[in-house]
Amino acid sequence: MKNAILALLLILPFTIQAQESGEIKGKIIDKSNEEPMSYVTVAIIPEGSTVPAAGCNSDDNGMFRLTNVKAGKYTLQLSFVGYVNENRTIEITPSKSKINLGTIMMKPDRKILKEVVVTGQRSQMSFEIDKRVFTVDQNIASTGGSVSDVLVDIPSVEVDNEGTVSLRGSESVTIWINGKASGLTADNQGDILQQMPAGSIEKIEVITNPSAKHSPEGTAGIINIVLKRDRKAGYYGSAQAGADSKGGYNAGANINFSSGAFDAYGGVNYRNMSFENEGNTLTRYSGVPYDKYQLQRSNGEHNPNNIFGRAGFTWRMTDKDELYANLMGMYGNGKHKNNIVTESGWMNSNGYGAPDRRTIRNTSQEGSPRMYNVELGYTHRWSDTHFIDFSVGHHVWTQKRDATYRQTTEVFGADTVIHNSYQFQDGENKSSNTEIKLDYEYKINDNHRIEAGYKGDFSDDKSPVITYNDESHSDASLEKGLYNKFRYKQDTHALYATYSGRIGKLGFQVGLRGEYWNVRTRSYGYDQEQSGVLPGYTSNDFFKLFPSAFLSYEISEGQEIQVNYTRRLRRPWGGQLNNFQNISDSTNISFGNPDLTPEYSNAYEVNYLKNWENHTLSVSGYYRTTEDVMERISYSMGNVVYTTHENVASTQSAGLEIVGKNRLFKFLDLTTTVNFFYYKLDDFKYTINNQTIEGKADENFSWNARMTASAMLPWGITMQLTGRYNAKRIVAQGYREPSYALDLGLRKTFNKNWSISINARDLLDSRGWHSITENALFRRDSESSRGGRTFGITLTYSFGNMKAQMPKRKQQNMPTNGYDDMESGMGEM
């Protein structure tokens, strides 16, 4: 694979041929609001003829480009339903073969608009050189749901029953909000994403191979959640309320205001969620002459609720200077109950024998999550293509959790022995993070751009746990052996630089990022705290370089091939480093490993993109090697299975991802994703607690598929149907069985201001997980489900007083990736 990529890098520059023909390009915007116009028909008609010589459609950014145009005089014609046609007279000559028409404004045809009402849907997915962009603000199936519900419907993304997000089969993925980490870590992102309202999202960007400008954290890539923050002049907003069949309900409102010098937005949402979980686990322990078995059945109820709010402003102090601030916060409470019944016994010649032991464990938890994120920033622009941006963000996440464990154990024999126990665990996880960013960007001309910057990231996590243990609540006393206070600090400093350019049809970008980080951890128990002599911090320093390289070659109009390479890493998070034992399930105890080190990956991608008038095809081949992989390792001692993390092996991943967008019959849009991937896990041997854990080398070919159909039905009803299938795949020490699911949503708008949405999540009641874990000592078969089939209804009211004229200075967009407009923003040299 590496040799093939190197060969392609060497061959591509020599395939560029001199162009004797000309090129015409430009950008089309709506004169009434200065927004880019996509799908505008662009045609050139030779002088003296009425038949177009060539044509194309503008892209999602309003950009168009016609190549291989022969010398001569032409009329350029732009047309779009509901707008006045725009014409330009142009001439291609040997001395003037490259024509950039700049920005062209199209005016709405007021007369036509009064007579004709056009109903349509925005495209849900668009492609850029470095990422796929999914517009989800019209996602009906997740209306009234959470961000996790939205992510389930994104191609190549999975969300398991615990809220863990994975990309292309890997959990090593970084999640951002508005282009920044915003304090999300592996410790808290599941809780935050499950409680953030889906209605606050505008789009989701999936970046599978980020450039050196971005943090290398997350070997599988980055998922960037972009929240709504429009810039239409005037004021506007919406309010909504909804409920679902599980007893959950939500209500919220948001408002936006924009003027020539000042923009502001605000929103608040309350969500009360209710769902259930079920699970069955059968474990067989190897023995002579017969195996011993353990059967575990669990069920639970969950009722989290929270208030989520956002606010911010941008102040354009001068034509060159902008000051902005953003605030996001969440305040919630929740109750969680779970019951686990465990029976164990011996297998005999007739199968499973009668149980000789039964344990009933009731867990009750109350949690109080608190989160806020504040960001202040300043931007100075020498021009629209030459600016510097400085921002400081501070994030705090607190999760106070009180858990009560009541357990009854029955030991059967001649005389049945019953033992009752009580445990109360008090914990309050608190993490704070400060991020400092300085980004500089200078587009030298249409062909060259440089970017450089610094990022400092300073985090501090505290995870104290205090446990009380006795036979009854009234006699509970401190359990010194389960007393733990854990502290995790990490400081990261990074410098990056990228250079982008274009030579003919070949676009390129190279970049280098250097990161130095220091990790300090400390974990101590009750006796150490009482003695006053606390252990020192365990400190580790790291410095690594992370290069990136991207190539883009335009084969023909609407047909392009891309090649890229990046180096990335995955750092262990706090919970993986804490050696304290989690006793929420007395037969399945997990703990961290303070000796974990980061895992590193080299990622290669080859992408092919072809556009037709109503169809788009994207084919991506990827290959990733990862060293020092952090995997969950399980071993047994008696009837208890212990689980921790170790750097155990190396892996190789390769895949082919095919994405198709098809517009059919003018009312139906289909988005189809099929992902074929190969995964290989090397063998490993590890000794822990005098047990040797061996993992055999394993490899697996698997695939998954997803299709979303969006249709305009009669009576102004919009329908959205999403189906997905995940084939069998291997994991460390086992594999995961196939799964499938189907979601449905319907929306109807009344009187322009009112709309009603009805959705069915997990329509077939099939979403769940079934996994097999085994080694030489035991085999575990585990099934679980969460939520189940859910029907929901949401009513939305929209209001506003948008003006026709936008302010002269447009909104400040999130800083670019450094190569996202290589194709649209660079001309021939």
Steps between C-alpha positions, in 0.01 A plus 500: 500500500781742593686427175184563299449837664862603444471399134186709463671800657785468247278444196240774551726805437612357163143448382426872490479623142522853371158650439448699183134557578355748747318504830210700643417508869310708754272499802122552504316654795144606574483880482226515762702334777853447361481125556665258252265344243541132416364313194492813284514403132811647332526490118724663237351569155736575207449828312242455224359178646216405732642163602717489816857383445548392862331524838501402866323564832633710788605307810383540861730802541364670187822432308515393136779432252497414129821356356625408152317796349615569141608849393213722385220733610223370726194602699509361853146433622397431860149374571309379805128458567358811669797724408571743217747356246848654503705531178865591445690549173848347510780421259771234525828589327853352516611795711192492724402136539421500872200715597388547860163677509517540878169528682180510296174600669165357392177686581179322602223538243230650722230450240572130463530451873154645555347257253696181570578324829796263471525227763828314538759355731857597558765242419590307816861430406776684321865414432813703557858396444561415864157417637136408447243751621157376613224758535280370782278793595231337283551151639143402584574160654699657787268796568462538876791265559863545602827552317568127545180428307626717213845335494338156463377612155838628374677265253808322645404608856372264771370569853476206739262449793733686736525805274851417375560639151707320238602595145568235235497239775747678731418665834814712468314803367516863615173692538487878470231762541536794261855404408629470856527221756274700738603278789365176350708201605453124499387535864206731435416518129243219521304683770522838326400375154203304638367814669568768238183562292508398134320822409807707586709347217538648153742249347755230580840485335680165478875546449661160455854626432551848655794718401788613722296807594280284720580306812626148414289354782272219381649249259173456308445873447283788620123554525421870516151596624408846368224669697247735342600863478356666192566855387182613327440869552226588750371266768352152479467185704285204589337319791419132523356237731482124471444167672569132434340165575750420779382792713769745396423859407684816396444871440727776375535834327772694318540845350754667270566866431726657240579857399780676320736507796361254753374141493362302793327171563356310795311181569381277782365144498361272769499123450362226721601157373369160595623167367571143605781254451516122499787253491584132519848358548603135511855419611653152489819438699727216395524213750543125546301290444229757426491875454348739746244750375373841607175645365434868551177687419471877536240771448495867582313830485660834422350845545752779433385860453687818428489861386734584213566862401715698254564868440755712316576813304733644237587870504651641181687791655651610168515366145809304608440410862249264660445401862293191578385297800315170533351333807359150531372332815307203633338434837333170574400220730425137445397176663615160384390162632639163400430149621737208441415139580795261477476122531797264487548126508665204334430354161442127485440235237142626461601865447456775757461374852293659774657822635696472823519875547274797422581870538247781471660843469293819490674819396356847543688807379430870508712730288529877468696601188611862468679645201594837362728614221595862438705633209634848427665588172637779285554506122698755303465496121738673267270360230251214462792270414753633750413489869604397849267349759564471874268322743496377859251240618432354842293189566381342825318169532379367836317174554390430858378144532370314805453126456337250733560125456283253688590136457348174618701180454346154540726194523302180447585175674380288787428828675447809287719791615381853430732798526394864461737786430472872442737737325475873447743672265545876488683647202540837337698514177615847406699597195610843391670596178648822365578535130702779341510528120676733260439445128652694213391465137629676188375420152786639293305469173254264334767229496681520833404517865686460828367432848676485833404503863534396861272308730536454874277255683503471880275245673450394861274207600402390851320170567450434875302191606394422858329166579303386804437130553295292748204267528245781544471868432491595868826318578692620194859594568783627286656231282863600506597256225260671258602857582675675214596847386638532150653807332589528131673801342612551143663803339543509122684753283479480121635696203389437142557632149340407167556608142234458228542549128386409151689425180267451208247240602712379790420642845718418797555572865782405735510558872691423816387512861721465806350415838654486846284375785545411863275257690488489880288251699456427868278241669486439875283325758362567847805399706731713284273801544473454877875465539550837336768354278354498151674336207657727243375542146604254234621720215565417136618733223449449128601680182389388154479636146187450292536561124217514247486510120207541259473484121198579284493445124209604277464231234220688323211729582322349801750214534782506751746271680654576839787341692599582858711385793501597868657375821279495809486377857262394773588596855362305798238698690476537877274207578726262308796603718334472843566163663198535731252211468139566389269273705161595352475136387664269753555226242646736236760735645686752286804715577754716321868463423736789591771358271301546178677690221352663187435303183618643165355460154602568141194561283483498119200581280422504129170668405320515168215744443267523200211746464211486257201733484289296742748245629824491697733204556782495752735202536757503781771244559678522835778319682610552861773341710494542878767416756472443877125459473310553826251216536265371769649188658290264714605218732325298771573432866244265650154614389610857433611637165745792514540744211771758441691663211842404365729596209490151355544485124501664160213519255447561131179637355409537135172580338298621206223751563247574226260792538233582245256791483215467255216738423217303338166603352540857637355400838732228632857532632698186585824500696665157508818400680667160478819440695713187448787468743774259597639487852800306623603467865847360572548233766605606850597356837471692825547403866283662767440385860702184428271415210622484143246648262547394140326636197523316173562688179169560332376663186158573367328639196176680578268758357211729581245688297267792553237668286302817566202578278352853514181550304248778437156339533160643406336762724838654578620211717872426520607143577838369610582130532840368614607137511834357606671162526827408677655165415699285742834650612784400731609678817778415745443148639184447300251636249174692467194349333314673210236766574246707310256788562240719329386859579210696351400868511217713357462880497216729396509883491189714558457870421878543455553549875386169646632149441440160655743208494428135579782250528562138586843408631602134472179418314577125493606492867828342389772740612732331747837332551598134510865419566714195574814523717722201565845378597647177635316538835148614409251580226246782540189552285342840568191673357371845589250758377416853600201717422310275260228609260398859573238725339525877533312814399632859488319827430706799379410868461730732302498879516709793384540826313788438258605798295585487131850647532787326671775693682805580292732288710399135499514279802828367622510137403679233693866510392554294188686172494769635277407298197123486489484743211804383304265410218278806500740772604803438278543559130757398242856622523 
